[in-house]
XYZ file of C-alpha atoms in Angstrom:
230
model
C -16.917 -13.173 -25.414
C -15.750 -9.646 -24.673
C -12.171 -10.658 -25.282
C -12.797 -12.478 -28.556
C -10.355 -11.122 -31.089
C -8.497 -9.177 -28.392
C -6.026 -10.800 -26.056
C -7.086 -14.348 -26.886
C -3.699 -15.690 -25.838
C -3.945 -14.099 -22.404
C -7.523 -15.301 -22.010
C -6.406 -18.818 -22.877
C -3.527 -18.558 -20.426
C -5.951 -17.340 -17.759
C -8.075 -20.433 -18.280
C -4.943 -22.485 -17.684
C -4.469 -20.750 -14.333
C -8.094 -21.255 -13.357
C -7.988 -24.943 -14.243
C -4.649 -25.428 -12.498
C -4.329 -22.712 -9.822
C -1.263 -24.289 -8.238
C 0.633 -24.644 -11.492
C 3.426 -22.063 -11.529
C 4.054 -22.585 -15.234
C 0.462 -21.656 -16.045
C 0.659 -18.580 -13.837
C 3.940 -17.462 -15.389
C 2.526 -17.921 -18.869
C -0.476 -15.786 -18.022
C 1.644 -13.031 -16.468
C 3.859 -12.966 -19.541
C 0.834 -12.608 -21.775
C -0.627 -9.915 -19.527
C 2.554 -7.893 -19.710
C 2.309 -7.741 -23.496
C -1.332 -6.648 -23.616
C -2.403 -3.025 -24.132
C -4.398 -1.474 -21.326
C -7.662 -1.592 -23.264
C -7.423 -5.357 -23.710
C -6.602 -5.823 -20.031
C -9.687 -3.800 -19.122
C -11.758 -5.978 -21.445
C -10.312 -9.092 -19.830
C -11.251 -7.855 -16.347
C -14.776 -7.074 -17.554
C -14.995 -10.595 -18.933
C -13.749 -12.054 -15.652
C -16.505 -10.164 -13.835
C -19.019 -12.263 -15.755
C -17.867 -15.481 -14.091
C -20.811 -17.049 -12.221
C -18.701 -18.097 -9.232
C -18.382 -15.019 -7.002
C -15.248 -16.068 -5.092
C -13.505 -17.262 -8.252
C -14.461 -14.018 -9.968
C -13.039 -11.904 -7.150
C -9.840 -13.932 -6.793
C -9.140 -13.880 -10.522
C -9.797 -10.155 -10.826
C -7.537 -9.412 -7.867
C -4.791 -11.614 -9.291
C -4.826 -9.611 -12.513
C -4.951 -6.220 -10.807
C -2.327 -7.022 -8.168
C 0.163 -8.277 -10.711
C -0.468 -5.394 -13.094
C -0.051 -2.779 -10.365
C 3.193 -4.388 -9.246
C 4.695 -4.997 -12.701
C 3.545 -1.863 -14.531
C 1.799 0.716 -12.333
C 1.567 3.236 -15.173
C -0.323 0.757 -17.331
C -2.446 -0.052 -14.288
C -3.441 3.607 -14.108
C -4.477 3.458 -17.748
C -6.698 0.500 -16.924
C -8.075 2.437 -13.959
C -9.292 5.155 -16.313
C -11.418 2.532 -18.059
C -12.446 0.725 -14.858
C -12.441 3.351 -12.085
C -14.278 1.239 -9.494
C -11.997 -1.808 -9.367
C -9.539 -0.668 -6.705
C -6.659 -0.210 -9.145
C -5.849 3.427 -8.377
C -4.480 3.063 -4.858
C -2.517 -0.087 -5.661
C -0.837 1.560 -8.638
C 0.228 4.659 -6.702
C 1.368 2.537 -3.775
C 3.683 0.618 -6.088
C 4.927 3.843 -7.665
C 5.681 5.062 -4.159
C 7.733 1.927 -3.528
C 9.761 2.125 -6.728
C 10.032 5.840 -7.548
C 8.372 8.314 -5.175
C 9.504 11.312 -7.230
C 7.843 9.922 -10.344
C 4.771 9.051 -8.314
C 4.437 12.646 -7.113
C 4.935 13.900 -10.652
C 2.138 11.666 -11.917
C -0.059 12.698 -8.998
C 0.327 16.356 -9.954
C -1.240 15.632 -13.349
C -4.506 14.575 -11.714
C -7.354 17.041 -11.985
C -9.508 16.160 -8.979
C -8.242 17.212 -5.573
C -9.808 14.083 -4.070
C -7.786 11.918 -6.446
C -4.624 13.798 -5.543
C -5.307 13.260 -1.860
C -5.870 9.536 -2.308
C -2.785 9.214 -4.482
C -0.623 11.093 -1.992
C -1.615 8.762 0.824
C -0.913 5.670 -1.286
C 2.450 7.078 -2.360
C 3.630 7.562 1.206
C 2.323 4.168 2.268
C 4.374 2.549 -0.487
C 7.465 4.697 0.033
C 7.558 4.054 3.767
C 7.295 0.306 3.239
C 10.698 0.214 1.550
C 12.470 3.316 2.843
C 10.778 4.977 5.824
C 13.599 7.419 6.470
C 13.509 8.525 2.838
C 9.729 8.824 3.002
C 10.054 10.992 6.110
C 12.528 13.255 4.345
C 10.135 13.506 1.398
C 7.295 14.517 3.716
C 9.192 17.663 4.636
C 9.461 18.849 1.026
C 6.095 17.811 -0.369
C 3.174 20.206 -0.603
C -0.204 19.087 0.634
C 0.948 16.575 3.235
C -0.970 16.362 6.480
C -1.080 14.430 9.732
C -2.438 11.307 8.042
C 0.638 11.073 5.821
C 2.957 11.343 8.822
C 0.884 8.653 10.486
C 1.273 6.265 7.533
C 5.043 6.769 7.374
C 5.650 6.336 11.087
C 3.275 3.401 11.333
C 5.387 1.462 8.832
C 8.629 2.765 10.295
C 7.759 1.687 13.821
C 6.953 -1.815 12.624
C 10.504 -2.331 11.375
C 12.652 0.057 13.416
C 10.740 1.392 16.428
C 13.777 2.960 18.087
C 14.674 5.148 15.113
C 11.024 5.950 14.478
C 10.645 7.126 18.071
C 13.717 9.339 17.860
C 12.711 10.902 14.547
C 9.169 11.470 15.804
C 10.629 14.045 18.164
C 11.648 16.150 15.160
C 8.107 16.474 13.764
C 7.307 20.166 14.124
C 3.636 20.407 13.168
C 1.563 19.853 16.352
C -1.278 18.024 14.588
C 1.112 15.720 12.729
C 3.091 15.134 15.904
C -0.119 14.095 17.658
C -0.977 11.604 14.895
C 2.541 10.196 14.988
C 2.381 9.790 18.735
C -0.966 8.018 18.451
C 0.426 5.657 15.826
C 3.533 4.808 17.817
C 1.451 4.155 20.884
C -0.668 1.737 18.843
C 2.473 -0.086 17.713
C 3.658 -0.154 21.310
C 0.358 -1.664 22.441
C 0.419 -4.312 19.719
C 3.933 -5.249 20.778
C 2.789 -5.597 24.354
C -0.086 -7.855 23.400
C 2.014 -9.981 21.066
C 0.197 -8.929 17.876
C 3.284 -7.848 15.958
C 6.626 -9.289 15.055
C 8.713 -10.638 17.960
C 11.474 -8.083 17.410
C 9.382 -5.458 19.177
C 11.173 -4.051 22.209
C 9.428 -3.529 25.528
C 7.423 -6.773 25.067
C 7.640 -7.613 28.760
C 5.708 -4.547 29.854
C 2.118 -4.870 31.017
C -1.046 -3.349 29.543
C -3.817 -2.468 31.968
C -7.083 -1.845 30.136
C -7.251 1.651 28.723
C -4.830 3.116 31.222
C -1.748 4.934 29.889
C 0.775 2.480 28.545
C 3.939 1.978 30.548
C 7.109 3.521 29.128
C 9.507 1.462 27.076
C 12.154 -0.148 29.282
C 15.422 1.759 29.069
C 13.748 4.569 27.147
C 15.396 7.917 27.596
C 13.260 10.639 29.216
C 12.888 12.341 25.834
C 11.271 9.228 24.366
C 8.874 8.463 27.211
C 6.172 10.774 25.795
C 5.572 8.231 23.030
C 4.498 5.570 25.482
């Protein structure tokens, strides 16, 4: 096979996972092997997986490899991406870099040659950063070149899911009109999902009523300065 002579141990461990998908020991063994493989061998392994005749098994196994690699070693994941640019590795790697070290993520992003790649990376970075530290991600927005309304939207969308009150207050400090509009749209969407019970139960203002596409009612007890969000 494509992995013969290269990464045989990991390939064997992968077979153990496939034959026993609920066995944590088999999964741990495979992940350990994967962590010790060079990026070229991991790319070869993914190519080999893509030859599996079972489509769902092929997809699940490929995603398992890519998801773990992006989480455990995003820099190695980016190396694999260079060899397999169509496997969805790029965004996952930069998202994880954004979670763990946004400054490093931005530094790596600046080494990219294509502006389209930089734009995609920047979005993934702020998605990841805002998942773990939305206030820090917001502060980073203010000092990062090339950010636009969509990046503000990503940050505030995550922020409002976990701390809607603080997100609403900080939204008032967004100076750029276009970004402010995107933030407002995002917070209104969170507000609507809260009203319809589609998000976590900690959402405030859950007792308010939604009436079709009419303007949403303001958050109960919201100060006048915050009512524009609703």
